[in-house]
Structures are given as C-alpha cells and as structure tokens.
Amino acid sequence: MENPMQMDTTSSLSRRTLLRRGGMLAATGGLLAACGGSTGEGIARIGIAPEPVGLDAVAVDDVVLLRTAVSMELLVVDLLSREAVTGAAGPNAGLVSALVAAHGGNRDSLAALTSERGGAAVEEPNAKLMSVWGERTVELVAASDRGERDVLVLAHGLEELLAATHQILVPEMTEAVLRGRMAALAAGSARRAAVIAQVLNPGTAGFAPGTDESGNPTVATLPTTFGQTVSPQVVLGPETDGARATVVLDTPGPNSFVY
C-alpha cells in the first residue's frame, strides 16, 4: 500500500516544477518579444525610453589646435604666477619670472596665428586641465615643507608638458608653417626643462633619471627617451604616511581641446 504522505509530496513537487517551468517559458517569451527575435536591431528595452541622441560632429582643425595651444601656454603662465608659487620660489624667483615671460610671448605669437586664420581669441587657461590637475599642484606647493624645490619641480614638469603637447600637435597641423612653429615651441620648452633640471641637479648628476636619498624621483637634464610625448609626473607637497603626492600632468586631448 502506498504511503499517502509520499503521494502528496510527489504531487506537490510536480506542481511546483510545472509552475516553475511555466514561469521560465513565459519570461523567455517576453524576452524574445522585447528583442524582436534573434534578428532584431538595437538593444532591448523594457518600458518607455527616449531614443538615443548622437553627439554633434565636431571638426578638429588648425584653429582648434592653435586655440588649445594658446590655452596651454596660459595654463603655465597662470600656475607659475600664483602667489603660492612665487612666494615659495625664494632665490629662484627670477627664473620663474623668466619662464612666465617666455610663455607669455608664446601665447601672443600663437594668438596672432589664430587670429590670422579667423579664430577667436583665447583669454583663459585650459579649463579642463586646470580643474583636473592644475589647482591641485598649487595646493600641494602651498602646503609643502620644501616649497622652494617643489616650485622648480613643478616648473620642470610644466616645461616637459608643453614640450610633449606641442610635439603632439606637429603632425596634426595641416599647414607646414604651423608644424614648424609647433616644433620650435616644443624645442624651446625642452631646453628650458634642461636648464631647470641643472638648477635642481647640477653637473653630470642631473643627466640620468634616478632617486634622491628619500627615494623620490629626481628630474633629469636628459629624458630616458628623446622627444617623449607621455604625460609627465611631478612629486609635490608634504609627506603623508611616508609618501608624497604624485600628480600626472595630462596633455590635452579631445575632451580638453578648445573648440
């Protein structure tokens, strides 16, 4: 004789299994309906959603690149003119002032080239990069217990940044005269970076990259690879938990071009 309890359990399990399978089939049918079959176009959506709107096409021409170059020169002028930087420069104040003057002249010549091609004047530093890392560098210099050295480290990094930036723009320009101008600007910043490196690490000690007695990377007169276009890094600010802040000075890209 069969056990009634066993029969009820079996029957219950069968009903539960049937309901589960039925739910799965219903869900699968709903998914297929939403997708419109295996040959449907687009991504399935549940409910009502607005149609996606594509981004406007933006042309990156010589004027955009020139305006971006102007904004980068203004960025360097702005950072090296901040009170936190000039106040910490100490005996290197004259060097910092000369760097500001050099980049102010670069800004003027680039602005003239922009105007000649019908481009609008750029009066402000690159806003995107200023917000990403520019303000941070000034804050670190202001809080540093070795501000005099950090000012030179920042100045060196900014010269490397412009050397890389202008070199990146050389092949992007369509006019030969502009390519030549970008190359000259890149070379000028590379020379200034070498001078600053010699102030920090005089003689042959400054030729090869290395680390100081605290393990911090030292700037070098000659980079490990000539004509680098990577974003330079600077170590600034006070020591916290045995380490100092490293800031990557990003070169401009499509999201920081001045259109």
PDB file of C-alpha atoms in Angstrom:
ATOM      1  CA  MET A   1       0.000   0.000   0.000  1.00  0.00           C
ATOM      2  CA  GLU A   2       1.357   3.408  -0.962  1.00  0.00           C
ATOM      3  CA  ASN A   3       2.077   5.968   1.700  1.00  0.00           C
ATOM      4  CA  PRO A   4      -0.354   8.915   1.344  1.00  0.00           C
ATOM      5  CA  MET A   5       2.277  11.339   2.576  1.00  0.00           C
ATOM      6  CA  GLN A   6       4.626  10.220  -0.173  1.00  0.00           C
ATOM      7  CA  MET A   7       1.953  10.702  -2.804  1.00  0.00           C
ATOM      8  CA  ASP A   8       1.190  14.235  -1.592  1.00  0.00           C
ATOM      9  CA  THR A   9       4.872  15.168  -1.624  1.00  0.00           C
ATOM     10  CA  THR A  10       5.343  13.849  -5.145  1.00  0.00           C
ATOM     11  CA  SER A  11       2.245  15.597  -6.370  1.00  0.00           C
ATOM     12  CA  SER A  12       3.300  18.843  -4.714  1.00  0.00           C
ATOM     13  CA  LEU A  13       6.754  18.702  -6.261  1.00  0.00           C
ATOM     14  CA  SER A  14       5.306  18.048  -9.679  1.00  0.00           C
ATOM     15  CA  ARG A  15       3.013  21.026  -9.461  1.00  0.00           C
ATOM     16  CA  ARG A  16       5.860  23.240  -8.234  1.00  0.00           C
ATOM     17  CA  THR A  17       8.073  22.076 -11.085  1.00  0.00           C
ATOM     18  CA  LEU A  18       5.340  22.714 -13.607  1.00  0.00           C
ATOM     19  CA  LEU A  19       4.760  26.218 -12.280  1.00  0.00           C
ATOM     20  CA  ARG A  20       8.472  26.968 -12.318  1.00  0.00           C
ATOM     21  CA  ARG A  21       8.864  25.755 -15.880  1.00  0.00           C
ATOM     22  CA  GLY A  22       5.817  27.650 -16.956  1.00  0.00           C
ATOM     23  CA  GLY A  23       7.208  30.854 -15.445  1.00  0.00           C
ATOM     24  CA  MET A  24      10.512  30.352 -17.232  1.00  0.00           C
ATOM     25  CA  LEU A  25       8.741  29.846 -20.547  1.00  0.00           C
ATOM     26  CA  ALA A  26       6.678  32.982 -20.015  1.00  0.00           C
ATOM     27  CA  ALA A  27       9.778  35.017 -19.173  1.00  0.00           C
ATOM     28  CA  THR A  28      11.594  33.658 -22.221  1.00  0.00           C
ATOM     29  CA  GLY A  29       8.684  34.538 -24.441  1.00  0.00           C
ATOM     30  CA  GLY A  30       8.618  38.067 -23.054  1.00  0.00           C
ATOM     31  CA  LEU A  31      12.348  38.480 -23.654  1.00  0.00           C
ATOM     32  CA  LEU A  32      12.072  37.273 -27.236  1.00  0.00           C
ATOM     33  CA  ALA A  33       9.165  39.615 -27.812  1.00  0.00           C
ATOM     34  CA  ALA A  34      11.145  42.552 -26.436  1.00  0.00           C
ATOM     35  CA  CYS A  35      14.159  41.697 -28.564  1.00  0.00           C
ATOM     36  CA  GLY A  36      12.021  41.152 -31.618  1.00  0.00           C
ATOM     37  CA  GLY A  37      13.586  37.766 -32.283  1.00  0.00           C
ATOM     38  CA  SER A  38      17.239  36.943 -32.867  1.00  0.00           C
ATOM     39  CA  THR A  39      17.436  39.264 -35.887  1.00  0.00           C
ATOM     40  CA  GLY A  40      16.142  42.377 -34.108  1.00  0.00           C
ATOM     41  CA  GLU A  41      18.086  45.640 -34.254  1.00  0.00           C
ATOM     42  CA  GLY A  42      19.332  47.619 -31.246  1.00  0.00           C
ATOM     43  CA  ILE A  43      19.278  46.830 -27.552  1.00  0.00           C
ATOM     44  CA  ALA A  44      16.098  45.576 -25.939  1.00  0.00           C
ATOM     45  CA  ARG A  45      14.394  47.993 -23.545  1.00  0.00           C
ATOM     46  CA  ILE A  46      11.683  47.342 -21.004  1.00  0.00           C
ATOM     47  CA  GLY A  47       9.239  50.194 -20.742  1.00  0.00           C
ATOM     48  CA  ILE A  48       9.325  53.540 -22.499  1.00  0.00           C
ATOM     49  CA  ALA A  49      12.640  55.307 -23.064  1.00  0.00           C
ATOM     50  CA  PRO A  50      13.642  58.208 -25.306  1.00  0.00           C
ATOM     51  CA  GLU A  51      15.555  57.435 -28.449  1.00  0.00           C
ATOM     52  CA  PRO A  52      19.310  57.941 -28.029  1.00  0.00           C
ATOM     53  CA  VAL A  53      20.657  61.182 -29.449  1.00  0.00           C
ATOM     54  CA  GLY A  54      24.098  61.103 -31.063  1.00  0.00           C
ATOM     55  CA  LEU A  55      26.787  63.663 -30.308  1.00  0.00           C
ATOM     56  CA  ASP A  56      27.248  66.562 -32.664  1.00  0.00           C
ATOM     57  CA  ALA A  57      30.132  66.135 -35.092  1.00  0.00           C
ATOM     58  CA  VAL A  58      32.966  68.494 -34.169  1.00  0.00           C
ATOM     59  CA  ALA A  59      35.803  69.208 -36.569  1.00  0.00           C
ATOM     60  CA  VAL A  60      39.294  69.459 -35.086  1.00  0.00           C
ATOM     61  CA  ASP A  61      41.068  71.823 -37.451  1.00  0.00           C
ATOM     62  CA  ASP A  62      44.160  74.008 -37.228  1.00  0.00           C
ATOM     63  CA  VAL A  63      42.258  76.762 -35.434  1.00  0.00           C
ATOM     64  CA  VAL A  64      41.076  74.380 -32.709  1.00  0.00           C
ATOM     65  CA  LEU A  65      44.617  73.102 -32.234  1.00  0.00           C
ATOM     66  CA  LEU A  66      46.014  76.643 -32.117  1.00  0.00           C
ATOM     67  CA  ARG A  67      43.406  77.715 -29.573  1.00  0.00           C
ATOM     68  CA  THR A  68      44.277  74.674 -27.476  1.00  0.00           C
ATOM     69  CA  ALA A  69      47.981  75.530 -27.655  1.00  0.00           C
ATOM     70  CA  VAL A  70      47.212  79.077 -26.510  1.00  0.00           C
ATOM     71  CA  SER A  71      45.195  77.726 -23.570  1.00  0.00           C
ATOM     72  CA  MET A  72      48.135  75.532 -22.540  1.00  0.00           C
ATOM     73  CA  GLU A  73      50.570  78.443 -22.591  1.00  0.00           C
ATOM     74  CA  LEU A  74      48.095  80.428 -20.492  1.00  0.00           C
ATOM     75  CA  LEU A  75      47.799  77.485 -18.105  1.00  0.00           C
ATOM     76  CA  VAL A  76      51.542  77.558 -17.421  1.00  0.00           C
ATOM     77  CA  VAL A  77      51.565  81.348 -17.052  1.00  0.00           C
ATOM     78  CA  ASP A  78      48.675  81.157 -14.587  1.00  0.00           C
ATOM     79  CA  LEU A  79      50.179  78.411 -12.405  1.00  0.00           C
ATOM     80  CA  LEU A  80      53.656  79.937 -12.229  1.00  0.00           C
ATOM     81  CA  SER A  81      52.171  83.348 -11.400  1.00  0.00           C
ATOM     82  CA  ARG A  82      50.151  82.138  -8.402  1.00  0.00           C
ATOM     83  CA  GLU A  83      51.121  83.708  -5.078  1.00  0.00           C
ATOM     84  CA  ALA A  84      51.687  80.277  -3.528  1.00  0.00           C
ATOM     85  CA  VAL A  85      54.274  79.547  -6.224  1.00  0.00           C
ATOM     86  CA  THR A  86      56.034  82.912  -6.424  1.00  0.00           C
ATOM     87  CA  GLY A  87      56.101  83.182  -2.645  1.00  0.00           C
ATOM     88  CA  ALA A  88      57.853  79.831  -2.307  1.00  0.00           C
ATOM     89  CA  ALA A  89      60.327  80.348  -5.160  1.00  0.00           C
ATOM     90  CA  GLY A  90      62.927  82.043  -2.949  1.00  0.00           C
ATOM     91  CA  PRO A  91      66.208  82.658  -4.820  1.00  0.00           C
ATOM     92  CA  ASN A  92      64.664  81.112  -7.946  1.00  0.00           C
ATOM     93  CA  ALA A  93      62.057  83.864  -8.269  1.00  0.00           C
ATOM     94  CA  GLY A  94      63.951  85.393 -11.199  1.00  0.00           C
ATOM     95  CA  LEU A  95      63.951  82.066 -13.051  1.00  0.00           C
ATOM     96  CA  VAL A  96      60.228  81.612 -12.505  1.00  0.00           C
ATOM     97  CA  SER A  97      59.590  85.168 -13.695  1.00  0.00           C
ATOM     98  CA  ALA A  98      61.613  84.493 -16.862  1.00  0.00           C
ATOM     99  CA  LEU A  99      59.559  81.361 -17.546  1.00  0.00           C
ATOM    100  CA  VAL A 100      56.321  83.328 -17.190  1.00  0.00           C
ATOM    101  CA  ALA A 101      57.612  85.955 -19.630  1.00  0.00           C
ATOM    102  CA  ALA A 102      58.663  83.302 -22.160  1.00  0.00           C
ATOM    103  CA  HIS A 103      55.279  81.626 -22.142  1.00  0.00           C
ATOM    104  CA  GLY A 104      53.506  84.966 -22.289  1.00  0.00           C
ATOM    105  CA  GLY A 105      55.414  85.635 -25.508  1.00  0.00           C
ATOM    106  CA  ASN A 106      54.467  82.196 -26.851  1.00  0.00           C
ATOM    107  CA  ARG A 107      50.865  82.924 -26.064  1.00  0.00           C
ATOM    108  CA  ASP A 108      50.989  86.192 -28.023  1.00  0.00           C
ATOM    109  CA  SER A 109      52.556  84.617 -31.117  1.00  0.00           C
ATOM    110  CA  LEU A 110      50.093  81.718 -31.112  1.00  0.00           C
ATOM    111  CA  ALA A 111      47.172  84.103 -30.624  1.00  0.00           C
ATOM    112  CA  ALA A 112      48.306  86.075 -33.687  1.00  0.00           C
ATOM    113  CA  LEU A 113      48.430  82.892 -35.771  1.00  0.00           C
ATOM    114  CA  THR A 114      44.934  82.016 -34.540  1.00  0.00           C
ATOM    115  CA  SER A 115      43.526  85.442 -35.473  1.00  0.00           C
ATOM    116  CA  GLU A 116      45.108  85.291 -38.933  1.00  0.00           C
ATOM    117  CA  ARG A 117      43.067  82.138 -39.582  1.00  0.00           C
ATOM    118  CA  GLY A 118      39.808  83.584 -38.348  1.00  0.00           C
ATOM    119  CA  GLY A 119      39.900  82.013 -34.889  1.00  0.00           C
ATOM    120  CA  ALA A 120      38.507  83.713 -31.788  1.00  0.00           C
ATOM    121  CA  ALA A 121      40.916  84.835 -29.092  1.00  0.00           C
ATOM    122  CA  VAL A 122      41.532  82.611 -26.064  1.00  0.00           C
ATOM    123  CA  GLU A 123      41.866  84.584 -22.841  1.00  0.00           C
ATOM    124  CA  GLU A 124      41.662  81.858 -20.176  1.00  0.00           C
ATOM    125  CA  PRO A 125      43.864  78.864 -19.271  1.00  0.00           C
ATOM    126  CA  ASN A 126      42.708  75.412 -20.320  1.00  0.00           C
ATOM    127  CA  ALA A 127      39.721  74.987 -18.008  1.00  0.00           C
ATOM    128  CA  LYS A 128      39.520  71.187 -18.185  1.00  0.00           C
ATOM    129  CA  LEU A 129      43.147  70.540 -17.259  1.00  0.00           C
ATOM    130  CA  MET A 130      43.147  73.298 -14.673  1.00  0.00           C
ATOM    131  CA  SER A 131      40.313  71.515 -12.854  1.00  0.00           C
ATOM    132  CA  VAL A 132      41.804  68.031 -13.293  1.00  0.00           C
ATOM    133  CA  TRP A 133      45.331  68.698 -12.013  1.00  0.00           C
ATOM    134  CA  GLY A 134      46.263  72.407 -12.205  1.00  0.00           C
ATOM    135  CA  GLU A 135      44.669  73.600  -8.972  1.00  0.00           C
ATOM    136  CA  ARG A 136      45.943  70.505  -7.193  1.00  0.00           C
ATOM    137  CA  THR A 137      49.580  71.342  -7.945  1.00  0.00           C
ATOM    138  CA  VAL A 138      49.230  74.830  -6.464  1.00  0.00           C
ATOM    139  CA  GLU A 139      47.610  73.420  -3.320  1.00  0.00           C
ATOM    140  CA  LEU A 140      50.468  70.962  -2.873  1.00  0.00           C
ATOM    141  CA  VAL A 141      53.151  73.625  -3.315  1.00  0.00           C
ATOM    142  CA  ALA A 142      51.365  75.864  -0.804  1.00  0.00           C
ATOM    143  CA  ALA A 143      51.259  73.051   1.775  1.00  0.00           C
ATOM    144  CA  SER A 144      54.787  71.783   1.140  1.00  0.00           C
ATOM    145  CA  ASP A 145      57.598  71.933   3.695  1.00  0.00           C
ATOM    146  CA  ARG A 146      60.094  72.088   0.823  1.00  0.00           C
ATOM    147  CA  GLY A 147      58.347  74.668  -1.300  1.00  0.00           C
ATOM    148  CA  GLU A 148      61.460  76.146  -2.919  1.00  0.00           C
ATOM    149  CA  ARG A 149      62.363  72.822  -4.511  1.00  0.00           C
ATOM    150  CA  ASP A 150      58.745  71.980  -5.340  1.00  0.00           C
ATOM    151  CA  VAL A 151      58.396  75.203  -7.334  1.00  0.00           C
ATOM    152  CA  LEU A 152      61.274  74.101  -9.562  1.00  0.00           C
ATOM    153  CA  VAL A 153      59.904  70.557  -9.812  1.00  0.00           C
ATOM    154  CA  LEU A 154      56.537  71.958 -10.905  1.00  0.00           C
ATOM    155  CA  ALA A 155      58.182  74.334 -13.394  1.00  0.00           C
ATOM    156  CA  HIS A 156      60.207  71.451 -14.833  1.00  0.00           C
ATOM    157  CA  GLY A 157      57.082  69.317 -15.177  1.00  0.00           C
ATOM    158  CA  LEU A 158      55.197  72.125 -16.905  1.00  0.00           C
ATOM    159  CA  GLU A 159      58.009  72.610 -19.425  1.00  0.00           C
ATOM    160  CA  GLU A 160      58.011  68.883 -20.137  1.00  0.00           C
ATOM    161  CA  LEU A 161      54.245  69.069 -20.510  1.00  0.00           C
ATOM    162  CA  LEU A 162      54.438  71.820 -23.132  1.00  0.00           C
ATOM    163  CA  ALA A 163      57.290  70.082 -24.947  1.00  0.00           C
ATOM    164  CA  ALA A 164      55.091  66.985 -25.241  1.00  0.00           C
ATOM    165  CA  THR A 165      51.947  68.981 -26.080  1.00  0.00           C
ATOM    166  CA  HIS A 166      53.468  70.973 -28.925  1.00  0.00           C
ATOM    167  CA  GLN A 167      55.210  67.896 -30.280  1.00  0.00           C
ATOM    168  CA  ILE A 168      51.890  66.033 -30.331  1.00  0.00           C
ATOM    169  CA  LEU A 169      50.366  68.902 -32.334  1.00  0.00           C
ATOM    170  CA  VAL A 170      53.100  68.907 -35.011  1.00  0.00           C
ATOM    171  CA  PRO A 171      51.668  66.089 -37.195  1.00  0.00           C
ATOM    172  CA  GLU A 172      48.089  67.236 -36.541  1.00  0.00           C
ATOM    173  CA  MET A 173      48.548  70.628 -38.221  1.00  0.00           C
ATOM    174  CA  THR A 174      47.750  70.810 -41.924  1.00  0.00           C
ATOM    175  CA  GLU A 175      49.888  73.878 -42.672  1.00  0.00           C
ATOM    176  CA  ALA A 176      53.638  73.415 -42.911  1.00  0.00           C
ATOM    177  CA  VAL A 177      54.286  76.786 -41.261  1.00  0.00           C
ATOM    178  CA  LEU A 178      52.245  75.734 -38.241  1.00  0.00           C
ATOM    179  CA  ARG A 179      54.016  72.397 -37.973  1.00  0.00           C
ATOM    180  CA  GLY A 180      57.319  74.271 -37.911  1.00  0.00           C
ATOM    181  CA  ARG A 181      56.035  76.644 -35.251  1.00  0.00           C
ATOM    182  CA  MET A 182      54.860  73.795 -33.014  1.00  0.00           C
ATOM    183  CA  ALA A 183      58.217  72.038 -33.374  1.00  0.00           C
ATOM    184  CA  ALA A 184      60.059  75.229 -32.389  1.00  0.00           C
ATOM    185  CA  LEU A 185      57.856  75.694 -29.326  1.00  0.00           C
ATOM    186  CA  ALA A 186      58.429  72.079 -28.282  1.00  0.00           C
ATOM    187  CA  ALA A 187      62.195  72.524 -28.599  1.00  0.00           C
ATOM    188  CA  GLY A 188      62.075  75.720 -26.539  1.00  0.00           C
ATOM    189  CA  SER A 189      60.266  74.023 -23.670  1.00  0.00           C
ATOM    190  CA  ALA A 190      62.666  71.076 -23.810  1.00  0.00           C
ATOM    191  CA  ARG A 191      65.625  73.458 -23.453  1.00  0.00           C
ATOM    192  CA  ARG A 192      64.023  75.243 -20.511  1.00  0.00           C
ATOM    193  CA  ALA A 193      63.307  71.899 -18.842  1.00  0.00           C
ATOM    194  CA  ALA A 194      67.005  71.025 -19.186  1.00  0.00           C
ATOM    195  CA  VAL A 195      68.035  74.322 -17.566  1.00  0.00           C
ATOM    196  CA  ILE A 196      65.674  73.769 -14.613  1.00  0.00           C
ATOM    197  CA  ALA A 197      66.974  70.209 -14.198  1.00  0.00           C
ATOM    198  CA  GLN A 198      70.521  71.568 -13.968  1.00  0.00           C
ATOM    199  CA  VAL A 199      69.448  74.019 -11.264  1.00  0.00           C
ATOM    200  CA  LEU A 200      67.987  71.111  -9.293  1.00  0.00           C
ATOM    201  CA  ASN A 201      70.770  68.579 -10.036  1.00  0.00           C
ATOM    202  CA  PRO A 202      73.892  70.383 -11.239  1.00  0.00           C
ATOM    203  CA  GLY A 203      76.548  68.775 -13.405  1.00  0.00           C
ATOM    204  CA  THR A 204      76.557  65.196 -14.609  1.00  0.00           C
ATOM    205  CA  ALA A 205      74.420  64.114 -11.652  1.00  0.00           C
ATOM    206  CA  GLY A 206      71.406  65.562 -13.444  1.00  0.00           C
ATOM    207  CA  PHE A 207      71.849  63.724 -16.710  1.00  0.00           C
ATOM    208  CA  ALA A 208      70.383  60.360 -15.740  1.00  0.00           C
ATOM    209  CA  PRO A 209      66.984  59.965 -14.059  1.00  0.00           C
ATOM    210  CA  GLY A 210      67.184  58.499 -10.581  1.00  0.00           C
ATOM    211  CA  THR A 211      66.012  58.927  -6.997  1.00  0.00           C
ATOM    212  CA  ASP A 212      67.200  61.085  -4.125  1.00  0.00           C
ATOM    213  CA  GLU A 213      68.157  59.974  -0.616  1.00  0.00           C
ATOM    214  CA  SER A 214      64.450  59.813   0.316  1.00  0.00           C
ATOM    215  CA  GLY A 215      63.542  57.657  -2.662  1.00  0.00           C
ATOM    216  CA  ASN A 216      61.790  60.450  -4.550  1.00  0.00           C
ATOM    217  CA  PRO A 217      62.335  60.530  -8.328  1.00  0.00           C
ATOM    218  CA  THR A 218      64.735  63.238  -9.417  1.00  0.00           C
ATOM    219  CA  VAL A 219      64.309  65.319 -12.546  1.00  0.00           C
ATOM    220  CA  ALA A 220      66.927  64.868 -15.248  1.00  0.00           C
ATOM    221  CA  THR A 221      68.504  67.103 -17.858  1.00  0.00           C
ATOM    222  CA  LEU A 222      68.055  64.400 -20.488  1.00  0.00           C
ATOM    223  CA  PRO A 223      64.930  62.224 -20.537  1.00  0.00           C
ATOM    224  CA  THR A 224      65.333  58.475 -20.843  1.00  0.00           C
ATOM    225  CA  THR A 225      63.780  58.650 -24.313  1.00  0.00           C
ATOM    226  CA  PHE A 226      64.281  61.680 -26.518  1.00  0.00           C
ATOM    227  CA  GLY A 227      61.154  63.514 -27.570  1.00  0.00           C
ATOM    228  CA  GLN A 228      58.716  61.884 -25.186  1.00  0.00           C
ATOM    229  CA  THR A 229      55.029  62.667 -25.617  1.00  0.00           C
ATOM    230  CA  VAL A 230      53.807  60.953 -22.450  1.00  0.00           C
ATOM    231  CA  SER A 231      52.243  62.947 -19.642  1.00  0.00           C
ATOM    232  CA  PRO A 232      54.948  63.952 -17.128  1.00  0.00           C
ATOM    233  CA  GLN A 233      54.592  63.287 -13.409  1.00  0.00           C
ATOM    234  CA  VAL A 234      55.620  65.558 -10.540  1.00  0.00           C
ATOM    235  CA  VAL A 235      56.077  64.687  -6.862  1.00  0.00           C
ATOM    236  CA  LEU A 236      54.957  67.583  -4.675  1.00  0.00           C
ATOM    237  CA  GLY A 237      53.667  68.586  -1.277  1.00  0.00           C
ATOM    238  CA  PRO A 238      54.147  67.423   2.288  1.00  0.00           C
ATOM    239  CA  GLU A 239      54.987  63.863   3.208  1.00  0.00           C
ATOM    240  CA  THR A 240      52.000  61.863   4.422  1.00  0.00           C
ATOM    241  CA  ASP A 241      52.396  58.319   5.752  1.00  0.00           C
ATOM    242  CA  GLY A 242      55.896  58.180   4.319  1.00  0.00           C
ATOM    243  CA  ALA A 243      54.949  59.298   0.807  1.00  0.00           C
ATOM    244  CA  ARG A 244      54.392  62.481  -1.153  1.00  0.00           C
ATOM    245  CA  ALA A 245      51.701  63.151  -3.735  1.00  0.00           C
ATOM    246  CA  THR A 246      52.332  62.270  -7.369  1.00  0.00           C
ATOM    247  CA  VAL A 247      50.404  64.348  -9.905  1.00  0.00           C
ATOM    248  CA  VAL A 248      50.127  63.380 -13.570  1.00  0.00           C
ATOM    249  CA  LEU A 249      50.172  66.441 -15.805  1.00  0.00           C
ATOM    250  CA  ASP A 250      47.878  65.256 -18.572  1.00  0.00           C
ATOM    251  CA  THR A 251      48.475  66.501 -22.104  1.00  0.00           C
ATOM    252  CA  PRO A 252      45.389  67.872 -23.895  1.00  0.00           C
ATOM    253  CA  GLY A 253      43.075  65.549 -25.806  1.00  0.00           C
ATOM    254  CA  PRO A 254      39.650  65.713 -27.488  1.00  0.00           C
ATOM    255  CA  ASN A 255      37.910  66.335 -24.148  1.00  0.00           C
ATOM    256  CA  SER A 256      40.196  69.284 -23.344  1.00  0.00           C
ATOM    257  CA  PHE A 257      40.594  70.854 -26.795  1.00  0.00           C
ATOM    258  CA  VAL A 258      39.373  74.448 -27.022  1.00  0.00           C
ATOM    259  CA  TYR A 259      36.790  74.393 -29.825  1.00  0.00           C
TER     260      TYR A 259
END
